[in-house]
PDB file of C-alpha atoms and ligand atoms in Angstrom:
ATOM      1  CA  UNK A1248     -28.802   0.562   2.333  1.00 52.00           C
ATOM      2  CA  UNK A1249     -25.492   0.735   4.170  1.00 52.00           C
ATOM      3  CA  UNK A1250     -25.474   3.545   6.737  1.00 54.00           C
ATOM      4  CA  UNK A1251     -22.924   6.201   5.831  1.00 52.00           C
ATOM      5  CA  UNK A1252     -21.163   5.875   9.205  1.00 51.00           C
ATOM      6  CA  UNK A1253     -20.535   2.170   8.603  1.00 49.00           C
ATOM      7  CA  UNK A1254     -18.827   2.961   5.331  1.00 52.00           C
ATOM      8  CA  UNK A1255     -16.578   5.523   6.994  1.00 58.00           C
ATOM      9  CA  UNK A1256     -15.885   3.440  10.102  1.00 67.00           C
ATOM     10  CA  UNK A1257     -16.918  -0.202   9.826  1.00 73.00           C
ATOM     11  CA  UNK A1258     -18.020  -1.602  13.211  1.00 83.00           C
ATOM     12  CA  UNK A1259     -15.018  -2.833  15.199  1.00 88.00           C
ATOM     13  CA  UNK A1260     -14.632  -4.682  18.491  1.00 92.00           C
ATOM     14  CA  UNK A1261     -14.256  -2.104  21.285  1.00 91.00           C
ATOM     15  CA  UNK A1262     -11.516  -4.205  22.894  1.00 93.00           C
ATOM     16  CA  UNK A1263      -9.366  -5.609  20.066  1.00 93.00           C
ATOM     17  CA  UNK A1264     -10.498  -3.467  17.102  1.00 91.00           C
ATOM     18  CA  UNK A1265     -11.074  -6.495  14.883  1.00 92.00           C
ATOM     19  CA  UNK A1266     -13.946  -5.927  12.454  1.00 91.00           C
ATOM     20  CA  UNK A1267     -17.413  -6.991  13.569  1.00 88.00           C
ATOM     21  CA  UNK A1268     -19.824  -8.801  11.299  1.00 82.00           C
ATOM     22  CA  UNK A1269     -22.643  -6.441  12.211  1.00 76.00           C
ATOM     23  CA  UNK A1270     -23.255  -3.256  14.132  1.00 73.00           C
ATOM     24  CA  UNK A1271     -24.792  -3.807  17.561  1.00 76.00           C
ATOM     25  CA  UNK A1272     -22.529  -5.807  19.876  1.00 84.00           C
ATOM     26  CA  UNK A1273     -19.483  -3.875  21.077  1.00 90.00           C
ATOM     27  CA  UNK A1274     -17.254  -6.951  21.535  1.00 94.00           C
ATOM     28  CA  UNK A1275     -16.216  -9.654  19.071  1.00 94.00           C
ATOM     29  CA  UNK A1276     -16.971 -13.296  20.042  1.00 94.00           C
ATOM     30  CA  UNK A1277     -13.338 -13.905  21.154  1.00 96.00           C
ATOM     31  CA  UNK A1278     -13.306 -10.890  23.489  1.00 97.00           C
ATOM     32  CA  UNK A1279     -16.773 -11.793  24.792  1.00 95.00           C
ATOM     33  CA  UNK A1280     -15.446 -15.247  25.714  1.00 97.00           C
ATOM     34  CA  UNK A1281     -12.327 -13.695  27.296  1.00 97.00           C
ATOM     35  CA  UNK A1282     -14.262 -11.443  29.701  1.00 97.00           C
ATOM     36  CA  UNK A1283     -12.759 -12.097  33.180  1.00 97.00           C
ATOM     37  CA  UNK A1284     -15.930 -12.766  35.211  1.00 97.00           C
ATOM     38  CA  UNK A1285     -15.447 -12.924  38.969  1.00 96.00           C
ATOM     39  CA  UNK A1286     -16.945 -15.996  40.616  1.00 91.00           C
ATOM     40  CA  UNK A1287     -18.055 -15.642  44.231  1.00 91.00           C
ATOM     41  CA  UNK A1288     -16.147 -12.491  45.163  1.00 94.00           C
ATOM     42  CA  UNK A1289     -15.924 -11.459  48.832  1.00 96.00           C
ATOM     43  CA  UNK A1290     -19.283  -9.747  49.575  1.00 96.00           C
ATOM     44  CA  UNK A1291     -17.551  -6.879  51.392  1.00 97.00           C
ATOM     45  CA  UNK A1292     -14.557  -5.942  49.215  1.00 97.00           C
ATOM     46  CA  UNK A1293     -15.409  -7.696  45.887  1.00 97.00           C
ATOM     47  CA  UNK A1294     -12.005  -9.408  45.705  1.00 97.00           C
ATOM     48  CA  UNK A1295     -12.161 -13.009  44.447  1.00 94.00           C
ATOM     49  CA  UNK A1296     -10.000 -14.148  47.341  1.00 92.00           C
ATOM     50  CA  UNK A1297      -7.902 -12.905  50.260  1.00 92.00           C
ATOM     51  CA  UNK A1298      -6.586 -14.325  53.505  1.00 90.00           C
ATOM     52  CA  UNK A1299      -9.111 -14.776  56.291  1.00 87.00           C
ATOM     53  CA  UNK A1300      -9.221 -11.602  58.369  1.00 85.00           C
ATOM     54  CA  UNK A1301      -7.453  -9.612  55.644  1.00 91.00           C
ATOM     55  CA  UNK A1302     -10.533  -8.089  54.021  1.00 96.00           C
ATOM     56  CA  UNK A1303      -9.654  -4.494  53.041  1.00 95.00           C
ATOM     57  CA  UNK A1304     -13.278  -3.460  53.620  1.00 95.00           C
ATOM     58  CA  UNK A1305     -13.447  -4.572  57.261  1.00 91.00           C
ATOM     59  CA  UNK A1306     -14.230  -1.135  58.652  1.00 93.00           C
ATOM     60  CA  UNK A1307     -15.585   0.390  55.440  1.00 96.00           C
ATOM     61  CA  UNK A1308     -18.408   2.927  55.433  1.00 97.00           C
ATOM     62  CA  UNK A1309     -19.998   0.931  52.600  1.00 98.00           C
ATOM     63  CA  UNK A1310     -21.754  -2.220  53.815  1.00 97.00           C
ATOM     64  CA  UNK A1311     -20.931  -4.265  50.754  1.00 97.00           C
ATOM     65  CA  UNK A1312     -19.132  -4.084  47.408  1.00 98.00           C
ATOM     66  CA  UNK A1313     -19.661  -6.072  44.250  1.00 98.00           C
ATOM     67  CA  UNK A1314     -18.220  -6.156  40.728  1.00 98.00           C
ATOM     68  CA  UNK A1315     -18.990  -8.619  37.942  1.00 98.00           C
ATOM     69  CA  UNK A1316     -15.534  -8.516  36.361  1.00 98.00           C
ATOM     70  CA  UNK A1317     -11.819  -8.273  37.089  1.00 98.00           C
ATOM     71  CA  UNK A1318     -10.123  -5.143  35.746  1.00 98.00           C
ATOM     72  CA  UNK A1319      -8.215  -7.060  33.077  1.00 97.00           C
ATOM     73  CA  UNK A1320      -8.391  -8.110  29.436  1.00 97.00           C
ATOM     74  CA  UNK A1321     -11.426  -6.960  27.453  1.00 97.00           C
ATOM     75  CA  UNK A1322     -13.071  -5.531  30.617  1.00 97.00           C
ATOM     76  CA  UNK A1323     -10.109  -3.222  31.137  1.00 96.00           C
ATOM     77  CA  UNK A1324     -10.184  -2.127  27.498  1.00 95.00           C
ATOM     78  CA  UNK A1325     -13.915  -1.349  27.714  1.00 94.00           C
ATOM     79  CA  UNK A1326     -13.305   0.857  30.763  1.00 94.00           C
ATOM     80  CA  UNK A1327     -10.519   2.666  28.935  1.00 91.00           C
ATOM     81  CA  UNK A1328     -12.675   3.039  25.839  1.00 89.00           C
ATOM     82  CA  UNK A1329     -15.439   4.580  27.917  1.00 87.00           C
ATOM     83  CA  UNK A1330     -13.048   6.989  29.659  1.00 82.00           C
ATOM     84  CA  UNK A1331     -11.446   8.288  26.530  1.00 76.00           C
ATOM     85  CA  UNK A1332     -14.003   7.659  23.856  1.00 69.00           C
ATOM     86  CA  UNK A1333     -17.271   9.203  25.110  1.00 56.00           C
ATOM     87  CA  UNK A1334     -19.141   6.182  23.913  1.00 76.00           C
ATOM     88  CA  UNK A1335     -22.704   5.663  25.080  1.00 82.00           C
ATOM     89  CA  UNK A1336     -22.995   2.175  23.504  1.00 86.00           C
ATOM     90  CA  UNK A1337     -20.038   1.096  25.651  1.00 91.00           C
ATOM     91  CA  UNK A1338     -21.734   2.327  28.821  1.00 94.00           C
ATOM     92  CA  UNK A1339     -24.853   0.384  27.925  1.00 94.00           C
ATOM     93  CA  UNK A1340     -22.892  -2.807  27.132  1.00 94.00           C
ATOM     94  CA  UNK A1341     -21.088  -2.505  30.470  1.00 96.00           C
ATOM     95  CA  UNK A1342     -24.384  -1.920  32.275  1.00 97.00           C
ATOM     96  CA  UNK A1343     -25.755  -5.075  30.608  1.00 96.00           C
ATOM     97  CA  UNK A1344     -22.764  -7.039  31.943  1.00 97.00           C
ATOM     98  CA  UNK A1345     -23.397  -5.616  35.425  1.00 98.00           C
ATOM     99  CA  UNK A1346     -27.116  -6.394  35.457  1.00 97.00           C
ATOM    100  CA  UNK A1347     -26.585  -9.925  34.076  1.00 94.00           C
ATOM    101  CA  UNK A1348     -25.323 -11.201  37.421  1.00 92.00           C
ATOM    102  CA  UNK A1349     -26.435  -8.452  39.795  1.00 96.00           C
ATOM    103  CA  UNK A1350     -27.149 -10.052  43.206  1.00 96.00           C
ATOM    104  CA  UNK A1351     -30.765  -9.654  44.431  1.00 96.00           C
ATOM    105  CA  UNK A1352     -29.809  -7.404  47.363  1.00 95.00           C
ATOM    106  CA  UNK A1353     -28.289  -4.916  44.898  1.00 97.00           C
ATOM    107  CA  UNK A1354     -31.486  -4.617  42.886  1.00 97.00           C
ATOM    108  CA  UNK A1355     -33.188  -2.193  45.254  1.00 97.00           C
ATOM    109  CA  UNK A1356     -32.161   1.305  46.273  1.00 98.00           C
ATOM    110  CA  UNK A1357     -31.164   4.484  44.500  1.00 98.00           C
ATOM    111  CA  UNK A1358     -28.253   4.618  42.070  1.00 98.00           C
ATOM    112  CA  UNK A1359     -25.698   7.325  42.904  1.00 98.00           C
ATOM    113  CA  UNK A1360     -22.666   7.820  40.644  1.00 97.00           C
ATOM    114  CA  UNK A1361     -19.253   8.481  42.189  1.00 96.00           C
ATOM    115  CA  UNK A1362     -18.740  12.118  41.199  1.00 93.00           C
ATOM    116  CA  UNK A1363     -15.939  13.141  38.856  1.00 86.00           C
ATOM    117  CA  UNK A1364     -13.350  15.721  39.725  1.00 76.00           C
ATOM    118  CA  UNK A1365     -14.795  18.955  38.370  1.00 72.00           C
ATOM    119  CA  UNK A1366     -11.829  19.740  36.131  1.00 66.00           C
ATOM    120  CA  UNK A1367     -11.725  16.274  34.678  1.00 61.00           C
ATOM    121  CA  UNK A1368     -15.368  16.378  33.671  1.00 58.00           C
ATOM    122  CA  UNK A1369     -14.989  19.805  32.143  1.00 56.00           C
ATOM    123  CA  UNK A1370     -12.117  18.675  29.983  1.00 59.00           C
ATOM    124  CA  UNK A1371     -13.840  15.578  28.677  1.00 58.00           C
ATOM    125  CA  UNK A1372     -17.427  16.810  28.741  1.00 60.00           C
ATOM    126  CA  UNK A1373     -18.644  13.500  30.159  1.00 72.00           C
ATOM    127  CA  UNK A1374     -17.776  11.127  32.943  1.00 86.00           C
ATOM    128  CA  UNK A1375     -17.592   7.349  32.814  1.00 90.00           C
ATOM    129  CA  UNK A1376     -19.117   6.710  36.272  1.00 94.00           C
ATOM    130  CA  UNK A1377     -22.052   8.979  35.391  1.00 93.00           C
ATOM    131  CA  UNK A1378     -22.565   7.282  32.016  1.00 94.00           C
ATOM    132  CA  UNK A1379     -22.446   3.826  33.606  1.00 96.00           C
ATOM    133  CA  UNK A1380     -24.801   4.856  36.442  1.00 97.00           C
ATOM    134  CA  UNK A1381     -27.321   6.317  33.992  1.00 96.00           C
ATOM    135  CA  UNK A1382     -27.194   3.171  31.830  1.00 96.00           C
ATOM    136  CA  UNK A1383     -27.659   1.021  34.944  1.00 97.00           C
ATOM    137  CA  UNK A1384     -30.651   3.090  36.035  1.00 98.00           C
ATOM    138  CA  UNK A1385     -32.216   2.637  32.591  1.00 97.00           C
ATOM    139  CA  UNK A1386     -31.652  -1.119  32.599  1.00 96.00           C
ATOM    140  CA  UNK A1387     -32.776  -1.770  36.186  1.00 97.00           C
ATOM    141  CA  UNK A1388     -35.547   0.828  36.360  1.00 97.00           C
ATOM    142  CA  UNK A1389     -34.023   2.083  39.623  1.00 98.00           C
ATOM    143  CA  UNK A1390     -33.988   5.826  40.391  1.00 98.00           C
ATOM    144  CA  UNK A1391     -30.839   7.883  39.826  1.00 98.00           C
ATOM    145  CA  UNK A1392     -29.673  10.564  42.271  1.00 97.00           C
ATOM    146  CA  UNK A1393     -26.866  12.969  41.399  1.00 94.00           C
ATOM    147  CA  UNK A1394     -26.568  15.148  44.497  1.00 95.00           C
ATOM    148  CA  UNK A1395     -23.079  13.950  45.394  1.00 95.00           C
ATOM    149  CA  UNK A1396     -20.368  16.262  44.075  1.00 92.00           C
ATOM    150  CA  UNK A1397     -16.638  16.486  44.377  1.00 85.00           C
ATOM    151  CA  UNK A1398     -15.125  19.890  44.875  1.00 80.00           C
ATOM    152  CA  UNK A1399     -11.415  19.318  45.150  1.00 60.00           C
ATOM    153  CA  UNK A1400      -9.238  21.780  43.316  1.00 53.00           C
ATOM    154  CA  UNK A1401      -8.006  20.542  40.008  1.00 47.00           C
ATOM    155  CA  UNK A1402      -4.447  19.500  40.650  1.00 50.00           C
ATOM    156  CA  UNK A1403      -2.410  16.935  38.904  1.00 48.00           C
ATOM    157  CA  UNK A1404       0.012  14.970  41.008  1.00 50.00           C
ATOM    158  CA  UNK A1405       2.461  14.010  38.352  1.00 48.00           C
ATOM    159  CA  UNK A1406       5.421  13.998  40.707  1.00 48.00           C
ATOM    160  CA  UNK A1407       3.795  12.961  43.966  1.00 51.00           C
ATOM    161  CA  UNK A1408       2.307   9.897  42.337  1.00 53.00           C
ATOM    162  CA  UNK A1409       0.180   7.480  44.283  1.00 52.00           C
ATOM    163  CA  UNK A1410       1.354   8.674  47.704  1.00 51.00           C
ATOM    164  CA  UNK A1411       0.214  12.212  46.994  1.00 49.00           C
ATOM    165  CA  UNK A1412      -3.091  11.013  45.643  1.00 50.00           C
ATOM    166  CA  UNK A1413      -3.721   8.931  48.754  1.00 48.00           C
ATOM    167  CA  UNK A1414      -2.973  11.838  51.068  1.00 48.00           C
ATOM    168  CA  UNK A1415      -5.468  14.050  49.335  1.00 54.00           C
ATOM    169  CA  UNK A1416      -8.969  13.561  50.680  1.00 55.00           C
ATOM    170  CA  UNK A1417     -11.544  14.668  48.154  1.00 61.00           C
ATOM    171  CA  UNK A1418     -13.957  17.316  49.405  1.00 85.00           C
ATOM    172  CA  UNK A1419     -17.345  15.757  48.834  1.00 91.00           C
ATOM    173  CA  UNK A1420     -20.469  17.826  48.934  1.00 92.00           C
ATOM    174  CA  UNK A1421     -23.935  16.359  49.414  1.00 95.00           C
ATOM    175  CA  UNK A1422     -26.626  18.542  47.879  1.00 93.00           C
ATOM    176  CA  UNK A1423     -30.056  17.998  49.390  1.00 93.00           C
ATOM    177  CA  UNK A1424     -31.176  14.902  51.233  1.00 95.00           C
ATOM    178  CA  UNK A1425     -29.415  11.742  50.056  1.00 97.00           C
ATOM    179  CA  UNK A1426     -31.439   8.539  49.535  1.00 98.00           C
ATOM    180  CA  UNK A1427     -31.642   6.162  52.542  1.00 98.00           C
ATOM    181  CA  UNK A1428     -30.454   3.113  50.570  1.00 98.00           C
ATOM    182  CA  UNK A1429     -27.673   3.978  48.120  1.00 98.00           C
ATOM    183  CA  UNK A1430     -26.206   1.904  45.307  1.00 98.00           C
ATOM    184  CA  UNK A1431     -22.934   3.745  44.754  1.00 98.00           C
ATOM    185  CA  UNK A1432     -21.673   3.234  41.186  1.00 98.00           C
ATOM    186  CA  UNK A1433     -18.163   3.616  39.766  1.00 97.00           C
ATOM    187  CA  UNK A1434     -16.359   2.086  36.805  1.00 96.00           C
ATOM    188  CA  UNK A1435     -13.434   0.531  38.701  1.00 97.00           C
ATOM    189  CA  UNK A1436     -12.916  -0.436  42.356  1.00 97.00           C
ATOM    190  CA  UNK A1437      -9.193  -0.064  43.019  1.00 95.00           C
ATOM    191  CA  UNK A1438      -8.158   0.732  46.604  1.00 94.00           C
ATOM    192  CA  UNK A1439     -11.699   1.514  47.712  1.00 95.00           C
ATOM    193  CA  UNK A1440     -10.622   4.941  48.989  1.00 95.00           C
ATOM    194  CA  UNK A1441     -12.978   6.833  46.695  1.00 94.00           C
ATOM    195  CA  UNK A1442     -15.912   4.547  47.494  1.00 97.00           C
ATOM    196  CA  UNK A1443     -15.083   4.950  51.185  1.00 97.00           C
ATOM    197  CA  UNK A1444     -15.030   8.768  50.987  1.00 95.00           C
ATOM    198  CA  UNK A1445     -18.317   8.834  49.082  1.00 97.00           C
ATOM    199  CA  UNK A1446     -20.024   6.344  51.430  1.00 97.00           C
ATOM    200  CA  UNK A1447     -18.841   8.322  54.457  1.00 96.00           C
ATOM    201  CA  UNK A1448     -20.161  11.611  53.041  1.00 96.00           C
ATOM    202  CA  UNK A1449     -23.537  10.051  52.195  1.00 97.00           C
ATOM    203  CA  UNK A1450     -23.925   8.418  55.597  1.00 97.00           C
ATOM    204  CA  UNK A1451     -22.849  11.546  57.452  1.00 96.00           C
ATOM    205  CA  UNK A1452     -25.617  13.354  55.593  1.00 96.00           C
ATOM    206  CA  UNK A1453     -28.367  10.841  56.307  1.00 96.00           C
ATOM    207  CA  UNK A1454     -28.041   7.748  54.116  1.00 98.00           C
ATOM    208  CA  UNK A1455     -28.640   4.618  56.213  1.00 98.00           C
ATOM    209  CA  UNK A1456     -26.876   2.094  54.031  1.00 98.00           C
ATOM    210  CA  UNK A1457     -24.435   2.377  51.123  1.00 98.00           C
ATOM    211  CA  UNK A1458     -23.681  -0.554  48.810  1.00 98.00           C
ATOM    212  CA  UNK A1459     -21.012  -0.241  46.116  1.00 98.00           C
ATOM    213  CA  UNK A1460     -21.383  -1.536  42.552  1.00 98.00           C
ATOM    214  CA  UNK A1461     -18.465  -1.236  40.160  1.00 98.00           C
ATOM    215  CA  UNK A1462     -18.014  -2.628  36.681  1.00 98.00           C
ATOM    216  CA  UNK A1463     -14.553  -4.029  37.409  1.00 98.00           C
ATOM    217  CA  UNK A1464     -12.365  -4.865  40.382  1.00 98.00           C
ATOM    218  CA  UNK A1465      -8.605  -4.368  40.397  1.00 96.00           C
ATOM    219  CA  UNK A1466      -7.034  -7.578  41.713  1.00 93.00           C
TER     220      UNK A1466
HETATM  221 ZN1  LIG B2931     -12.357  -8.329  20.193  1.00 62.52          ZN
HETATM  222 ZN1  LIG B2932     -13.152  -8.981  51.480  1.00 62.52          ZN
END
């Protein structure tokens, strides 16, 4: 019996849309092979390489950052699919890629998702960092804590661009007592500014140590 959904929408690769032989995996074999794994990234900023003394995380509030993949190729398309597609199977596939090479020191602690901007979550009804964090918690068996919230007003900076976004510091609210050892989870590590703001808020409110896990690192 062929499931009705497969007749309507045959399973396709989440990155290149080529048809898949069977439902289950989200990537075709070619895209799976093309995943841009990061080998030996810097333990502090997760970049694969930078000049000595030029680590962008030198004075970061998070003690360490790690990502399994570069934000490129099929990894980038999975992130985009998760953002705009509300797809739980994608979140689980990404969590599987994270746990596959998760360093031992990032296998203890409490998973805390980077909170979405309130307006953004309301519009989409879901949030990719939350989906990824929940999938990671399921796969690792680690507890999930969702007391970190972002309360900045919903404002789009279409004209100010990146400069305006950098100037804005998100108002983060910590509800209750945050866990002592935090594994902060986001989909993409770009400048590190969001991770920094979250780590600072958690530590100000009692967390002893914050370690950042993202699915992909912008190079
Ligand atoms: Zn593909
Ligand atoms: Zn570094």
